[in-house]
């Protein structure tokens, strides 16, 4: 059974940093592109970033370029999202998901990041 | 990378069919086969319903179908059931930067 479990969310002050983790199991993690998708409270889904199987390619939505960094550890089956210079509008549930041809097959349960003073 | 346009709400009675639209541009929806649809219940993660415009993953009922015409994709839910009441999102290749873009979401109410 495919499982994706996010962790690392919490309350952080504006300008602060946080690292989200996503533990993958039940599939060959190193074979998949992986993405982060976020959802602000009461709002829609927003694709944030993606990384290829070997971590040699990264892509980001314009709104987060330079502040968020996606990475992965295939030996440990973990996906990460480093969030820096956080702003109030980064407040959201962050989901990790497998991606193939711009479709998101499997999703984690999400991790809430709240940016507030 | 502007969000795709979906109606905020849709509704239908049990047994009826309802279609939800997703409008983009010739750069994203209109120019790509990579259109997908997701169902999301409150407080839960999204679930893939349709990919590549009209393909269903294993386990998704054939009551859910997808289509596309020009810059607009559509999800049709036939034989509405009470548990179809949820939020529905479309997604597409954004047309550049290997990026994806989602629609704003449609809340489906079963009357």
GROMACS .gro file of C-alpha atoms in nm:
model
  228
    1UNK     CA    1   0.000   0.000   0.000
    2UNK     CA    2   0.135   0.340  -0.097
    3UNK     CA    3   0.184   0.567   0.203
    4UNK     CA    4   0.302   0.926   0.219
    5UNK     CA    5   0.328   1.079   0.564
    6UNK     CA    6   0.415   1.446   0.607
    7UNK     CA    7   0.562   1.598   0.921
    8UNK     CA    8   0.736   1.912   1.039
    9UNK     CA    9   0.457   2.165   1.017
   10UNK     CA   10   0.374   2.412   1.290
   11UNK     CA   11   0.355   2.777   1.390
   12UNK     CA   12   0.636   3.000   1.269
   13UNK     CA   13   0.686   3.377   1.278
   14UNK     CA   14   0.699   3.584   0.959
   15UNK     CA   15   1.050   3.569   0.816
   16UNK     CA   16   1.116   3.235   0.983
   17UNK     CA   17   1.205   2.894   0.843
   18UNK     CA   18   1.069   2.542   0.857
   19UNK     CA   19   1.149   2.209   0.696
   20UNK     CA   20   0.874   1.969   0.599
   21UNK     CA   21   0.940   1.598   0.555
   22UNK     CA   22   0.744   1.334   0.368
   23UNK     CA   23   0.811   0.968   0.442
   24UNK     CA   24   0.730   0.739   0.150
   25UNK     CA   25   0.659   0.367   0.161
   26UNK     CA   26   0.481   0.098  -0.036
   27UNK     CA   27   0.633   0.188  -0.373
   28UNK     CA   28   0.973   0.237  -0.535
   29UNK     CA   29   1.028   0.597  -0.430
   30UNK     CA   30   1.333   0.648  -0.649
   31UNK     CA   31   1.126   0.579  -0.962
   32UNK     CA   32   0.892   0.873  -0.917
   33UNK     CA   33   0.884   1.246  -0.967
   34UNK     CA   34   0.753   1.400  -0.646
   35UNK     CA   35   0.564   1.725  -0.585
   36UNK     CA   36   0.447   1.950  -0.306
   37UNK     CA   37   0.097   2.096  -0.334
   38UNK     CA   38  -0.043   2.341  -0.080
   39UNK     CA   39  -0.388   2.457   0.021
   40UNK     CA   40  -0.447   2.776   0.215
   41UNK     CA   41  -0.733   2.761   0.469
   42UNK     CA   42  -1.065   2.757   0.285
   43UNK     CA   43  -0.892   2.796  -0.051
   44UNK     CA   44  -0.804   2.582  -0.351
   45UNK     CA   45  -0.504   2.368  -0.434
   46UNK     CA   46  -0.179   2.524  -0.553
   47UNK     CA   47   0.109   2.328  -0.702
   48UNK     CA   48   0.432   2.449  -0.538
   49UNK     CA   49   0.733   2.245  -0.650
   50UNK     CA   50   0.848   1.921  -0.807
   51UNK     CA   51   1.168   1.719  -0.824
   52UNK     CA   52   1.275   1.440  -1.055
   53UNK     CA   53   1.382   1.091  -0.961
   54UNK     CA   54   1.755   1.164  -0.931
   55UNK     CA   55   1.712   1.511  -0.779
   56UNK     CA   56   1.882   1.665  -1.081
   57UNK     CA   57   1.581   1.879  -1.182
   58UNK     CA   58   1.368   2.108  -0.966
   59UNK     CA   59   1.078   2.330  -1.067
   60UNK     CA   60   0.884   2.587  -0.867
   61UNK     CA   61   0.577   2.806  -0.895
   62UNK     CA   62   0.688   3.168  -0.941
   63UNK     CA   63   0.546   3.276  -0.603
   64UNK     CA   64   0.793   3.065  -0.406
   65UNK     CA   65   1.108   3.080  -0.617
   66UNK     CA   66   1.409   3.166  -0.406
   67UNK     CA   67   1.230   3.097  -0.077
   68UNK     CA   68   1.129   2.731  -0.095
   69UNK     CA   69   1.360   2.442  -0.184
   70UNK     CA   70   1.254   2.087  -0.264
   71UNK     CA   71   1.492   1.797  -0.209
   72UNK     CA   72   1.485   1.421  -0.162
   73UNK     CA   73   1.684   1.133  -0.012
   74UNK     CA   74   1.622   0.819  -0.213
   75UNK     CA   75   1.824   0.606   0.029
   76UNK     CA   76   1.586   0.699   0.312
   77UNK     CA   77   1.270   0.733   0.098
   78UNK     CA   78   1.214   1.091   0.211
   79UNK     CA   79   1.100   1.407   0.033
   80UNK     CA   80   1.167   1.748   0.188
   81UNK     CA   81   1.054   2.107   0.150
   82UNK     CA   82   1.266   2.380   0.305
   83UNK     CA   83   1.061   2.694   0.361
   84UNK     CA   84   1.253   3.018   0.423
   85UNK     CA   85   1.153   3.385   0.455
   86UNK     CA   86   0.802   3.273   0.534
   87UNK     CA   87   0.510   3.511   0.484
   88UNK     CA   88   0.152   3.506   0.604
   89UNK     CA   89   0.034   3.394   0.262
   90UNK     CA   90   0.245   3.078   0.292
   91UNK     CA   91   0.001   2.959   0.560
   92UNK     CA   92  -0.144   2.636   0.423
   93UNK     CA   93  -0.168   2.262   0.447
   94UNK     CA   94   0.124   2.123   0.250
   95UNK     CA   95   0.072   1.789   0.076
   96UNK     CA   96   0.339   1.571  -0.079
   97UNK     CA   97   0.227   1.371  -0.381
   98UNK     CA   98   0.364   1.141  -0.647
   99UNK     CA   99   0.356   1.296  -0.990
  100UNK     CA  100   0.350   1.140  -1.337
  101UNK     CA  101   0.274   1.346  -1.649
  102UNK     CA  102   0.124   1.631  -1.446
  103UNK     CA  103  -0.116   1.404  -1.258
  104UNK     CA  104  -0.095   1.345  -0.884
  105UNK     CA  105  -0.174   0.982  -0.810
  106UNK     CA  106  -0.101   0.945  -0.441
  107UNK     CA  107  -0.120   1.208  -0.167
  108UNK     CA  108  -0.017   1.234   0.195
  109UNK     CA  109  -0.253   1.355   0.466
  110UNK     CA  110  -0.092   1.700   0.473
  111UNK     CA  111   0.104   1.910   0.722
  112UNK     CA  112  -0.022   2.249   0.839
  113UNK     CA  113   0.215   2.544   0.832
  114UNK     CA  114   0.090   2.859   1.006
  115UNK     CA  115   0.287   3.181   0.963
  116UNK     CA  116   0.186   3.431   1.228
  117UNK     CA  117   0.334   3.654   1.493
  118UNK     CA  118   0.081   3.046  -1.408
  119UNK     CA  119  -0.273   3.174  -1.355
  120UNK     CA  120  -0.522   2.938  -1.194
  121UNK     CA  121  -0.767   2.761  -1.421
  122UNK     CA  122  -1.127   2.885  -1.397
  123UNK     CA  123  -1.394   2.666  -1.241
  124UNK     CA  124  -1.746   2.761  -1.127
  125UNK     CA  125  -1.746   2.793  -0.748
  126UNK     CA  126  -2.049   2.571  -0.711
  127UNK     CA  127  -2.260   2.311  -0.887
  128UNK     CA  128  -2.556   2.103  -0.779
  129UNK     CA  129  -2.786   1.825  -0.881
  130UNK     CA  130  -3.039   1.580  -0.743
  131UNK     CA  131  -2.965   1.213  -0.678
  132UNK     CA  132  -2.959   1.016  -1.002
  133UNK     CA  133  -2.903   1.322  -1.218
  134UNK     CA  134  -2.589   1.417  -1.408
  135UNK     CA  135  -2.385   1.730  -1.352
  136UNK     CA  136  -2.094   1.873  -1.549
  137UNK     CA  137  -1.818   2.088  -1.402
  138UNK     CA  138  -1.613   2.304  -1.636
  139UNK     CA  139  -1.247   2.402  -1.619
  140UNK     CA  140  -1.137   2.682  -1.849
  141UNK     CA  141  -0.779   2.771  -1.928
  142UNK     CA  142  -0.589   2.895  -2.230
  143UNK     CA  143  -0.435   2.750  -2.541
  144UNK     CA  144  -0.109   2.727  -2.346
  145UNK     CA  145  -0.239   2.500  -2.073
  146UNK     CA  146  -0.573   2.315  -2.103
  147UNK     CA  147  -0.613   2.380  -2.474
  148UNK     CA  148  -0.265   2.269  -2.564
  149UNK     CA  149  -0.223   1.968  -2.341
  150UNK     CA  150  -0.354   1.616  -2.294
  151UNK     CA  151  -0.242   1.641  -1.930
  152UNK     CA  152  -0.569   1.745  -1.772
  153UNK     CA  153  -0.668   1.572  -1.450
  154UNK     CA  154  -0.949   1.594  -1.195
  155UNK     CA  155  -0.953   1.544  -0.818
  156UNK     CA  156  -1.218   1.491  -0.554
  157UNK     CA  157  -1.163   1.628  -0.206
  158UNK     CA  158  -1.374   1.582   0.106
  159UNK     CA  159  -1.342   1.838   0.389
  160UNK     CA  160  -1.027   1.784   0.589
  161UNK     CA  161  -0.904   1.508   0.360
  162UNK     CA  162  -0.640   1.478   0.090
  163UNK     CA  163  -0.748   1.503  -0.274
  164UNK     CA  164  -0.809   1.184  -0.472
  165UNK     CA  165  -0.732   1.141  -0.842
  166UNK     CA  166  -1.048   1.079  -1.047
  167UNK     CA  167  -0.947   1.143  -1.409
  168UNK     CA  168  -0.613   1.186  -1.586
  169UNK     CA  169  -0.507   1.268  -1.942
  170UNK     CA  170  -0.847   1.429  -2.005
  171UNK     CA  171  -1.062   1.114  -1.993
  172UNK     CA  172  -0.879   0.821  -1.835
  173UNK     CA  173  -0.990   0.672  -1.505
  174UNK     CA  174  -0.751   0.515  -1.254
  175UNK     CA  175  -0.835   0.168  -1.136
  176UNK     CA  176  -1.115   0.177  -0.879
  177UNK     CA  177  -1.281   0.500  -0.991
  178UNK     CA  178  -1.644   0.436  -1.092
  179UNK     CA  179  -1.736   0.493  -1.455
  180UNK     CA  180  -1.995   0.744  -1.331
  181UNK     CA  181  -1.705   0.988  -1.348
  182UNK     CA  182  -1.598   1.091  -1.697
  183UNK     CA  183  -1.383   1.363  -1.850
  184UNK     CA  184  -1.374   1.547  -2.178
  185UNK     CA  185  -1.218   1.852  -2.338
  186UNK     CA  186  -1.315   2.098  -2.608
  187UNK     CA  187  -1.079   2.377  -2.698
  188UNK     CA  188  -0.957   2.551  -2.384
  189UNK     CA  189  -1.226   2.401  -2.161
  190UNK     CA  190  -1.219   2.062  -1.991
  191UNK     CA  191  -1.521   1.910  -1.821
  192UNK     CA  192  -1.587   1.653  -1.553
  193UNK     CA  193  -1.927   1.483  -1.570
  194UNK     CA  194  -2.067   1.299  -1.272
  195UNK     CA  195  -2.356   1.073  -1.373
  196UNK     CA  196  -2.605   0.904  -1.145
  197UNK     CA  197  -2.536   1.148  -0.863
  198UNK     CA  198  -2.506   0.994  -0.519
  199UNK     CA  199  -2.501   1.157  -0.178
  200UNK     CA  200  -2.134   1.083  -0.126
  201UNK     CA  201  -2.042   1.267  -0.445
  202UNK     CA  202  -2.090   1.584  -0.242
  203UNK     CA  203  -1.734   1.718  -0.225
  204UNK     CA  204  -1.498   1.972  -0.377
  205UNK     CA  205  -1.365   1.902  -0.726
  206UNK     CA  206  -1.046   2.041  -0.876
  207UNK     CA  207  -0.903   2.029  -1.225
  208UNK     CA  208  -0.532   2.048  -1.302
  209UNK     CA  209  -0.324   2.082  -1.616
  210UNK     CA  210   0.024   2.128  -1.745
  211UNK     CA  211   0.076   2.503  -1.712
  212UNK     CA  212   0.244   2.540  -2.049
  213UNK     CA  213   0.594   2.625  -1.933
  214UNK     CA  214   0.859   2.558  -1.670
  215UNK     CA  215   0.739   2.199  -1.633
  216UNK     CA  216   0.478   2.346  -1.397
  217UNK     CA  217   0.130   2.230  -1.308
  218UNK     CA  218  -0.167   2.455  -1.241
  219UNK     CA  219  -0.492   2.384  -1.059
  220UNK     CA  220  -0.839   2.524  -1.095
  221UNK     CA  221  -0.999   2.719  -0.813
  222UNK     CA  222  -1.227   2.429  -0.722
  223UNK     CA  223  -1.601   2.359  -0.745
  224UNK     CA  224  -1.818   2.262  -0.451
  225UNK     CA  225  -2.068   1.999  -0.565
  226UNK     CA  226  -2.391   1.980  -0.366
  227UNK     CA  227  -2.627   1.686  -0.397
  228UNK     CA  228  -2.974   1.825  -0.331
   0.00000   0.00000   0.00000
